[in-house]
Amino acid sequence: MRIRDHRADDEPEINLVPLIDVILVLIIFFVVTATFDARSVLKLELPRATGEPSGDASKALIVLVNAEGRYFVGDREVLRDDLESLKTTIAEVAGSDRDRAVMLRADARTPYQAVVTVYDALGQLGFRRIMSATAPPQNAGAAKPAEAAR
C-alpha cells in the first residue's frame, strides 16, 4: 500500500493584501507631505515700494532671505550662511541657465549684509537679470477698490 505524501499540497503562499495596504499608506503619506508650499512656511514682510509688477516672475529662480539672514534657493535651504555655500546651492538649483531671471525676496527686517551677499553670489555666477520683490504701500491697497469702482 502506498502512503500519499500531503506535504506537496501545502505550498506556502504570500498574502499580498497587507503589503498593498502598507504601500497605499506610504503613498498617501508622501503625497500629503510633498504638497507643502515654501511660501506658506516662510513668512516674509517685504519692503514697500510703488511700481508696476514684472511679468518675468513666474519662471524666475526664487532666492529667499528671511529676517534672521537665512537663505533659501527654490525649495532648498542653504545650510551655511557663507558666500561659497550660497553660490554652490544657486548653481545646483539653476543649472547652467545664467540668462534666467532671479527673484530676490528678502524680509524687510533682513540684515543688509545678507542681501548684499546674495547680490554678490549672483553676480559672481553670471546672473544679470535680478529682480527684488517688494510689497505695495499699505495705502495703495485701500486705493485699489476705489479705482475698481470707476
C-alpha positions as a printed NumPy array, in Angstrom:
array([[  0.   ,   0.   ,   0.   ],
       [  1.216,   3.433,  -0.921],
       [  1.005,   6.262,   1.556],
       [  0.353,   9.57 ,  -0.053],
       [  2.602,  12.486,   0.872],
       [  0.471,  15.569,   1.646],
       [  3.402,  17.923,   2.032],
       [  3.355,  18.768,  -1.682],
       [ -0.189,  20.161,  -1.327],
       [  0.841,  22.61 ,   1.419],
       [  2.788,  25.107,  -0.668],
       [  3.47 ,  28.375,   1.114],
       [  1.855,  31.433,  -0.395],
       [  2.368,  35.108,   0.171],
       [ -0.632,  37.161,   1.163],
       [ -0.38 ,  40.453,  -0.745],
       [ -3.264,  42.295,   0.926],
       [ -1.222,  43.625,   3.9  ],
       [  1.586,  44.625,   1.532],
       [ -0.845,  46.603,  -0.627],
       [ -2.262,  48.294,   2.492],
       [  1.204,  49.39 ,   3.608],
       [  2.103,  50.717,   0.147],
       [ -1.135,  52.714,  -0.054],
       [ -0.469,  54.263,   3.352],
       [  3.077,  55.205,   2.247],
       [  1.769,  56.753,  -0.975],
       [ -0.777,  58.819,   0.954],
       [  1.913,  59.915,   3.416],
       [  4.277,  61.089,   0.657],
       [  1.532,  62.86 ,  -1.281],
       [  0.374,  64.765,   1.798],
       [  3.87 ,  65.772,   2.916],
       [  5.097,  66.71 ,  -0.573],
       [  2.394,  69.308,  -1.201],
       [  3.634,  71.884,   1.297],
       [  4.432,  75.226,  -0.281],
       [  7.606,  77.08 ,   0.69 ],
       [  5.754,  80.391,   0.699],
       [  3.403,  79.17 ,   3.418],
       [  6.294,  78.085,   5.648],
       [  8.344,  81.248,   5.371],
       [  6.515,  84.394,   6.397],
       [  8.28 ,  87.39 ,   4.889],
       [  7.454,  91.027,   5.385],
       [  8.536,  92.551,   2.079],
       [  9.789,  96.132,   1.835],
       [  7.238,  98.616,   0.478],
       [  7.582, 100.181,  -2.982],
       [  5.479, 101.611,  -5.761],
       [  5.709, 100.483,  -9.345],
       [  4.317,  98.038, -11.844],
       [  4.692,  94.27 , -11.283],
       [  7.026,  92.435, -13.612],
       [  5.764,  89.63 , -15.847],
       [  9.002,  87.587, -15.603],
       [  8.368,  86.439, -12.023],
       [  6.573,  83.2  , -12.966],
       [  9.661,  81.416, -14.367],
       [ 12.246,  83.142, -12.209],
       [ 14.59 ,  81.411,  -9.802],
       [ 13.403,  82.405,  -6.312],
       [ 16.005,  83.318,  -3.669],
       [ 14.517,  83.999,  -0.217],
       [ 16.277,  85.68 ,   2.703],
       [ 14.344,  85.577,   5.965],
       [ 14.585,  88.024,   8.874],
       [ 17.393,  86.021,  10.505],
       [ 19.517,  86.167,   7.34 ],
       [ 18.986,  82.506,   6.326],
       [ 18.976,  81.732,   2.607],
       [ 16.531,  79.581,   0.615],
       [ 17.081,  78.895,  -3.092],
       [ 13.995,  77.488,  -4.782],
       [ 12.795,  74.908,  -2.281],
       [ 16.243,  74.214,  -0.784],
       [ 17.687,  75.801,   2.337],
       [ 21.336,  76.871,   2.298],
       [ 22.766,  75.219,   5.393],
       [ 25.605,  77.686,   5.989],
       [ 25.485,  81.445,   5.575],
       [ 28.803,  81.937,   3.779],
       [ 29.184,  83.075,   0.167],
       [ 30.563,  79.783,  -1.195],
       [ 27.684,  77.702,   0.182],
       [ 25.188,  80.131,  -1.3  ],
       [ 26.938,  80.071,  -4.691],
       [ 27.041,  76.268,  -4.68 ],
       [ 23.334,  75.962,  -3.902],
       [ 22.345,  78.557,  -6.518],
       [ 24.5  ,  76.805,  -9.142],
       [ 22.941,  73.416,  -8.303],
       [ 19.364,  74.688,  -8.465],
       [ 19.778,  76.929, -11.535],
       [ 21.968,  74.573, -13.533],
       [ 23.748,  76.164, -16.482],
       [ 20.999,  78.677, -17.342],
       [ 22.534,  82.062, -16.464],
       [ 20.013,  84.024, -18.563],
       [ 17.201,  83.002, -16.226],
       [ 15.644,  85.793, -14.19 ],
       [ 16.222,  85.707, -10.434],
       [ 13.611,  86.98 ,  -7.963],
       [ 15.192,  88.076,  -4.67 ],
       [ 12.634,  88.065,  -1.855],
       [ 14.158,  89.457,   1.329],
       [ 12.309,  90.232,   4.543],
       [ 12.185,  93.933,   5.418],
       [ 13.983,  93.122,   8.694],
       [ 16.799,  91.197,   6.957],
       [ 20.325,  92.42 ,   7.695],
       [ 21.549,  94.379,   4.69 ],
       [ 24.74 ,  92.287,   4.544],
       [ 22.667,  89.165,   3.787],
       [ 21.066,  90.881,   0.778],
       [ 24.449,  92.132,  -0.468],
       [ 25.816,  88.586,  -0.126],
       [ 23.033,  87.29 ,  -2.408],
       [ 23.747,  90.006,  -4.99 ],
       [ 27.46 ,  89.19 ,  -4.789],
       [ 26.864,  85.444,  -5.286],
       [ 24.525,  86.041,  -8.228],
       [ 26.985,  88.455,  -9.841],
       [ 29.908,  86.049,  -9.465],
       [ 27.839,  83.254, -11.031],
       [ 26.956,  85.423, -14.03 ],
       [ 23.292,  86.237, -13.399],
       [ 22.318,  89.644, -14.815],
       [ 18.502,  89.656, -14.608],
       [ 17.86 ,  90.146, -10.891],
       [ 14.533,  91.397,  -9.548],
       [ 13.773,  92.449,  -5.978],
       [ 10.335,  91.555,  -4.642],
       [  8.503,  94.29 ,  -2.8  ],
       [  5.016,  94.757,  -1.415],
       [  2.79 ,  97.666,  -2.463],
       [  2.437, 100.513,   0.037],
       [ -0.268,  99.961,   2.625],
       [ -2.287, 102.973,   1.47 ],
       [ -2.198, 101.685,  -2.149],
       [ -4.237,  98.653,  -1.09 ],
       [ -7.049, 100.97 ,   0.063],
       [ -6.936, 102.929,  -3.212],
       [ -7.372,  99.828,  -5.371],
       [-11.085,  99.216,  -4.58 ],
       [-11.885, 102.877,  -5.302],
       [-10.196, 102.597,  -8.699],
       [-12.066,  99.364,  -9.434],
       [-15.39 , 101.086,  -8.738],
       [-14.835, 103.572, -11.578]])
